[in-house]
Short mmCIF file of C-alpha atoms in Angstrom, two decimals:
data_model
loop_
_atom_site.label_atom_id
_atom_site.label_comp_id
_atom_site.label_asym_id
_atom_site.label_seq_id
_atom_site.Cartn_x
_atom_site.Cartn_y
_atom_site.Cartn_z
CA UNK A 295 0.00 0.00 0.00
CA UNK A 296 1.71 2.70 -1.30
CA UNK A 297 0.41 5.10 2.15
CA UNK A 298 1.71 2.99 4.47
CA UNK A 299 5.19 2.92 2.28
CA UNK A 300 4.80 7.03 2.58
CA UNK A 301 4.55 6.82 6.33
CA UNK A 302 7.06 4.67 6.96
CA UNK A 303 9.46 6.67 4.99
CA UNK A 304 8.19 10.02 6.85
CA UNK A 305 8.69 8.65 10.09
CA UNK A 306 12.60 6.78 8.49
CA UNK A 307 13.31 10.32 7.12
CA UNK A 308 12.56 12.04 10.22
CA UNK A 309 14.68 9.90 12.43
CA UNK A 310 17.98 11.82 12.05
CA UNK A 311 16.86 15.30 12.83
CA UNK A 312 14.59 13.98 15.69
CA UNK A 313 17.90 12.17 16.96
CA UNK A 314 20.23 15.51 16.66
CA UNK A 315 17.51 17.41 18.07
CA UNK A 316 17.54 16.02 21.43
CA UNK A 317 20.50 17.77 22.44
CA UNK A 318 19.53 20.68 24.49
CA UNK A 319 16.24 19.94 24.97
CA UNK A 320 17.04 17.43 27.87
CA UNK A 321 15.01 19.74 30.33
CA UNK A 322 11.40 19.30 31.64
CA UNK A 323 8.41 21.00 29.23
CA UNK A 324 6.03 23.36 31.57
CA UNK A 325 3.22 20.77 30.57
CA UNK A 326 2.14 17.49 31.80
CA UNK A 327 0.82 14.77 28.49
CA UNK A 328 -3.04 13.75 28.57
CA UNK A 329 -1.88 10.88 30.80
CA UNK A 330 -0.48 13.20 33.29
CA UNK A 331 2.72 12.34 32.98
CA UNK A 332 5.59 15.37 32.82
CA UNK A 333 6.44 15.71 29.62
CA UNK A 334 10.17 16.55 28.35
CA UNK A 335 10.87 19.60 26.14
CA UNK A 336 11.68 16.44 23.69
CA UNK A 337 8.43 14.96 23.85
CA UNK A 338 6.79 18.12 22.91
CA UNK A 339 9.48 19.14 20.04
CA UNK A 340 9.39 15.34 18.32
CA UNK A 341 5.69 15.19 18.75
CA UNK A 342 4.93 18.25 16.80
CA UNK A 343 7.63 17.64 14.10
CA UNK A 344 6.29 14.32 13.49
CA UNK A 345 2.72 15.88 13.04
CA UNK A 346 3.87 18.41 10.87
CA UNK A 347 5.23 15.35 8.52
CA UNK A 348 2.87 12.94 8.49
CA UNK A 349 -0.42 14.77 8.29
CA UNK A 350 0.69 16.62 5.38
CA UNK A 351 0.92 12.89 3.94
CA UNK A 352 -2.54 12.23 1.09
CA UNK A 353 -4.00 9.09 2.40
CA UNK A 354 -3.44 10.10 6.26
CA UNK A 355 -7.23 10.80 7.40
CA UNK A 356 -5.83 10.97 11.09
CA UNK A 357 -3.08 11.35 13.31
CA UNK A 358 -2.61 10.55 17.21
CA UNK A 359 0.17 11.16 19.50
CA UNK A 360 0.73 10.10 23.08
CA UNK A 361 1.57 13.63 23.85
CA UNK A 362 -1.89 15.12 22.84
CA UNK A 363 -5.42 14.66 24.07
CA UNK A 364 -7.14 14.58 20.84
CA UNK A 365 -7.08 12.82 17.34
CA UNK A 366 -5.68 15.61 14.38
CA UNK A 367 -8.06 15.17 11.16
CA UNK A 368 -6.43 15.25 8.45
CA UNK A 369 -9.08 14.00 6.26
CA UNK A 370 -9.81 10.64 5.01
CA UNK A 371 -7.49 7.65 4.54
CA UNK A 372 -5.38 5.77 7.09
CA UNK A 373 -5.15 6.36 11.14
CA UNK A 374 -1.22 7.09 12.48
CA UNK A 375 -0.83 6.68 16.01
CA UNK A 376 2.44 7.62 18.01
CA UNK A 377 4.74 7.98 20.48
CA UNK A 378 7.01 9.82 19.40
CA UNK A 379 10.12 9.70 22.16
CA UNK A 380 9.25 6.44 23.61
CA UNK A 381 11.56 6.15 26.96
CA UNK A 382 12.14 10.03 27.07
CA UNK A 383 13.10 9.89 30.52
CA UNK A 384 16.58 8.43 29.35
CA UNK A 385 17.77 11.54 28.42
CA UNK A 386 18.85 12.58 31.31
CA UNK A 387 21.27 9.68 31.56
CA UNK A 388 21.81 9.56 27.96
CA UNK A 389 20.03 5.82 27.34
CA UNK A 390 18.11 4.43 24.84
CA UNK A 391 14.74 5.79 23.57
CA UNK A 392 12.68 5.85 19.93
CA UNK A 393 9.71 6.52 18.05
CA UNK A 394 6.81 4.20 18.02
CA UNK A 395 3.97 4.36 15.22
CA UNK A 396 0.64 2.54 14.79
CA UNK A 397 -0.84 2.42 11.24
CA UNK A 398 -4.80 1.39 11.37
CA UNK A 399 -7.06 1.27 8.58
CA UNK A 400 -9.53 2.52 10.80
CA UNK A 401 -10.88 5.75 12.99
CA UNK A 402 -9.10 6.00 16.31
CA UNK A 403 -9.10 4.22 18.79
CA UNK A 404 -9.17 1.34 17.55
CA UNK A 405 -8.15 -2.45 18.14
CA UNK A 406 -4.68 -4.23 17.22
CA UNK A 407 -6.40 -6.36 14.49
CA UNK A 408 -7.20 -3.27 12.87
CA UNK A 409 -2.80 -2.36 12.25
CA UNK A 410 -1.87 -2.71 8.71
CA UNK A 411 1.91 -1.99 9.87
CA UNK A 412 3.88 -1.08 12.88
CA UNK A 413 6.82 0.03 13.96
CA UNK A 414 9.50 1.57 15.95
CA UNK A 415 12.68 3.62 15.60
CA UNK A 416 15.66 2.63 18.40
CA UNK A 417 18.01 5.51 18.49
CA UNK A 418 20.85 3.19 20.00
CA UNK A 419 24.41 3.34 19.36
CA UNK A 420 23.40 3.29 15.83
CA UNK A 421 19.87 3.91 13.93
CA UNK A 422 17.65 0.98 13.24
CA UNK A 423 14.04 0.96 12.54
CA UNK A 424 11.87 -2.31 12.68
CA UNK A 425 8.53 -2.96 10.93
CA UNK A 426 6.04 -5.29 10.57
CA UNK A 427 3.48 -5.52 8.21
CA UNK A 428 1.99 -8.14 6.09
CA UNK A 429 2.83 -10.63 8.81
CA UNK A 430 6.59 -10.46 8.63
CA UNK A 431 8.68 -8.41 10.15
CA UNK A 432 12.16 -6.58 8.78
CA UNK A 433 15.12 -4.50 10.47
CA UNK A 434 16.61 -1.21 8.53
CA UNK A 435 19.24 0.49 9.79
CA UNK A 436 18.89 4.30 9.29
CA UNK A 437 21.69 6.21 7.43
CA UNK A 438 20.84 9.91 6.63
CA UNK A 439 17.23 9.62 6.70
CA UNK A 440 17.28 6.34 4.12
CA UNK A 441 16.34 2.62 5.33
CA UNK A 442 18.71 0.23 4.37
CA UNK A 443 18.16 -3.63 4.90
CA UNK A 444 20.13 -5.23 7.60
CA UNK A 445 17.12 -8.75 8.04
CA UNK A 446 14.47 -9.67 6.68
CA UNK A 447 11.77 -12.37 8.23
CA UNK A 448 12.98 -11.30 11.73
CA UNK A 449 11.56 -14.16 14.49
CA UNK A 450 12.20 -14.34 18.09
CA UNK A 451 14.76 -17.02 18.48
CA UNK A 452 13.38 -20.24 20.03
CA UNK A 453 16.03 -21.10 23.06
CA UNK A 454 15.30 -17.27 24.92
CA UNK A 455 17.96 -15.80 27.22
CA UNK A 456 16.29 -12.38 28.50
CA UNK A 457 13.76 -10.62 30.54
CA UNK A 458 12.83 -7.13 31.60
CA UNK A 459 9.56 -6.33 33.45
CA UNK A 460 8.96 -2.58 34.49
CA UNK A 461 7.39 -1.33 37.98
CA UNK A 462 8.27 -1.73 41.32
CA UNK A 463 8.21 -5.33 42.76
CA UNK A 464 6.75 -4.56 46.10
CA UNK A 465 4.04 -3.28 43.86
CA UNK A 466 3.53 -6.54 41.97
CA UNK A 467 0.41 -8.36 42.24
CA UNK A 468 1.37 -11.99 44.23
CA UNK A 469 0.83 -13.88 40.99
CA UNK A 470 2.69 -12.07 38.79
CA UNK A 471 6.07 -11.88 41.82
CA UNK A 472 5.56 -15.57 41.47
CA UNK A 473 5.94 -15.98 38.00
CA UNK A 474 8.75 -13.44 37.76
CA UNK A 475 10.64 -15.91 40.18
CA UNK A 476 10.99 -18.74 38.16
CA UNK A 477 11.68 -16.33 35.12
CA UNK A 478 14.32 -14.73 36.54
CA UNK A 479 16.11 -18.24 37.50
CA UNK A 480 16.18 -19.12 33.78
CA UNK A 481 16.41 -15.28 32.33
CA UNK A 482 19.20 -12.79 32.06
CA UNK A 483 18.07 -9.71 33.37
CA UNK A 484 18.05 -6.59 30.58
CA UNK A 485 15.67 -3.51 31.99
CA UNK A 486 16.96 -0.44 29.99
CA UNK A 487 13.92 1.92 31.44
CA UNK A 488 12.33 2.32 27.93
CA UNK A 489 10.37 -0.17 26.63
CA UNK A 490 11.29 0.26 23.29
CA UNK A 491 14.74 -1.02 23.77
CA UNK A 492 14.02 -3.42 26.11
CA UNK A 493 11.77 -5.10 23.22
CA UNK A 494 14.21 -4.90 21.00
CA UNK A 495 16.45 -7.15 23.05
CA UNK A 496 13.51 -9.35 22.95
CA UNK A 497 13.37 -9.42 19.13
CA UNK A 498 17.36 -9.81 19.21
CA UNK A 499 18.00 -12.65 22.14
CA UNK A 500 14.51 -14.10 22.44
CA UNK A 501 12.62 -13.72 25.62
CA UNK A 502 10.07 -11.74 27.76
CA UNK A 503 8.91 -8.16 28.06
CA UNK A 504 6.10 -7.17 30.74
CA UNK A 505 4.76 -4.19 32.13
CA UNK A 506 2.07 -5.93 34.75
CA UNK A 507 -0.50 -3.82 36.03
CA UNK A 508 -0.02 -2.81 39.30
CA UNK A 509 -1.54 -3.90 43.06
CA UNK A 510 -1.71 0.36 42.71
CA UNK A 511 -2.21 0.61 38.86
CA UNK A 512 -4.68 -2.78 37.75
CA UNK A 513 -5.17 -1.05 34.54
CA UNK A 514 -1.13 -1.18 34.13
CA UNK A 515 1.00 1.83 32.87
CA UNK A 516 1.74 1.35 29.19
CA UNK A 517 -0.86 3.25 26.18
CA UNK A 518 -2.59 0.45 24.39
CA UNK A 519 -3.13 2.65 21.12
CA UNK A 520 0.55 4.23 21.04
CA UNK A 521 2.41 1.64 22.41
CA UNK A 522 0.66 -1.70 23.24
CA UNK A 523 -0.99 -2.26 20.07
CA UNK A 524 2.02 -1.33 17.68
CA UNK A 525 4.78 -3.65 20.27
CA UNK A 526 2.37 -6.30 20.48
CA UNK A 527 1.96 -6.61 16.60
CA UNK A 528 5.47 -6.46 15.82
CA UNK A 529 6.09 -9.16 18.39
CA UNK A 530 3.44 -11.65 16.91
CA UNK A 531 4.50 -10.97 13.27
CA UNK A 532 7.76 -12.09 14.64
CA UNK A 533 6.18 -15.46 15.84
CA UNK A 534 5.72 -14.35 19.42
CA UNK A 535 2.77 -13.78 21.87
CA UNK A 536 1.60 -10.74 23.50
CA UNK A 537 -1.08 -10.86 26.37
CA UNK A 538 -3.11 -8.39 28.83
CA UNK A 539 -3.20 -11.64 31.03
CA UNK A 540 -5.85 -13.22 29.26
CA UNK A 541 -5.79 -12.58 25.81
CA UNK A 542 -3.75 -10.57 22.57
CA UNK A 543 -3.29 -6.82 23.27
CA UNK A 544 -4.28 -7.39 19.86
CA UNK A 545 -8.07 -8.48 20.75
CA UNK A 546 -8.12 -5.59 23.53
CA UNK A 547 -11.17 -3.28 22.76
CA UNK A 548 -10.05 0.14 23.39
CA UNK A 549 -12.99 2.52 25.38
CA UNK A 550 -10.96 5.83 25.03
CA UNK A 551 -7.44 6.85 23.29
CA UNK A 552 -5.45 7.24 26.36
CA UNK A 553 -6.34 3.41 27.51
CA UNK A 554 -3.74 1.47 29.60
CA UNK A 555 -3.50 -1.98 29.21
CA UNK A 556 -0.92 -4.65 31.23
CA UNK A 557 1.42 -5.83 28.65
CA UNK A 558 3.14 -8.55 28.51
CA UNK A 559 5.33 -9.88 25.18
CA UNK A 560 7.70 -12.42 24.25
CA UNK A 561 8.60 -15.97 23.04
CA UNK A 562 4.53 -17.49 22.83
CA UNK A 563 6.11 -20.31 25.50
CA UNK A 564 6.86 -17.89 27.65
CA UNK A 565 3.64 -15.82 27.69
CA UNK A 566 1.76 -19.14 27.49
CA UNK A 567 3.23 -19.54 31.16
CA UNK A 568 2.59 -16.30 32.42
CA UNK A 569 -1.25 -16.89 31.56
CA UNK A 570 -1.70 -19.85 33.33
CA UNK A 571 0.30 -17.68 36.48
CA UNK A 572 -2.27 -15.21 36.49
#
């Protein structure tokens, strides 16, 4: 679809700038995002470059960011839904952090069977962007604004070796503490503090990626539009499993845009497990 192609370029050709943009704006933004989180001068400066871009795209009939209450309408074709500085709060200790996008074919919100591509860009030690769509999944790396292939027909490898699972553990529910036992006696630990790195080492090593919700947060932490949904069907286009605890972030009917959702991704045999915990 020659849209999605267009968007996925945008968001590619945007990458560099976005990346040498970030120095200097390190400090906190007087605002606070519709999920009342702070938001970093960053957050605010990506966001509204990345709106700029794609909603000038023909075929875009909406656009959606983390960082803003409402859906932008552009029009009439395809729904993009971001995050556009995933893991901002690494900047202040210079770790990783990227752009996630959501491409639906229709209105927002909307459900994960309703992506017709997703993806993510890691600003690591070097560039890479991955993205799924027609139920396979390929890694670019990202050299001045161009995707290049580095794999195609990426797939979680089957004999995992890592874990990361964000919020505090006294905070765990009991079920989930017990589950993250036994995990952690066969898992290497690899928490980076954003999830889209931490997913990436997923994709790379094989594994498990969880955000639970919380004994203080049931409904969990992560955005099920900007971040669930596009994580989730990268994950299972790589042969994986992603979960709320009971079924695919995927099948999760979203009630507003702002929706939090437990997530929990990874090798199917390992979310298979964590379902039968819960």
């Amino acid at each position: 679809m020659e849209t999605v192609d267009t968007i996925l370029a945008t968001v590619a050709a945007a990458a560099p700038e976005i990346r040498g943009g970030l120095t200097g704006r390190r400090r906190k933004a007087d605002e606070e995002n519709p999920s009342g989180e702070i938001q970093m001068a960053a957050d605010v400066w990506a966001d509204e470059h990345l709106e700029a871009e794609l909603t000038a795209i023909e075929g875009v009939g909406e656009f959606a960011s983390e960082e803003r209450e409402h859906v932008v309408d552009c029009g009439e074709g395809l729904s993009v839904a971001i995050d556009p500085l995933d893991g901002s709060s690494n900047l202040k200790s210079n770790n990783s952090m990227g752009t996630i996008v959501g491409i639906y074919d229709v209105p927002l919100p909307a459900k994960g069977t309703d992506l017709v591509a997703s993806a993510f860009v890691l600003f690591g030690p070097i560039t890479t962007m991955m993205v799924a769509r027609d139920g396979s999944v390929t890694e670019y790396v990202i050299e001045d604004g161009e995707q290049r292939v580095v794999t195609e027909d990426v797939t979680l490898p089957d004999d995992p070796t890592v874990y990361g699972f964000g919020g505090r553990v006294p905070d765990w529910p009991e079920a989930f503490t017990a589950y993250a036992r036994d995990v952690e006696d066969e898992l290497k630990l690899r928490y980076g503090g954003a999830m889209i790195g931490d997913v990436n080492q997923v994709l790379t090593y094989g594994g498990v990626f969880a955000y639970p919700g919380l004994e203080s947060r049931p409904e969990g932490k992560l955005r099920l539009q900007f971040e669930g949904n596009p994580m989730a069907y990268i994950i299972e286009s790589a042969g994986g499993r992603s979960s709320d605890g009971e079924q695919s972030i995927l099948d999760v009917t979203p009630e507003e845009l702002h929706q939090r959702v437990p997530l929990h991704i990874g090798n199917a045999e390992l979310i298979d497990r964590l379902e039968s915990a819960l």
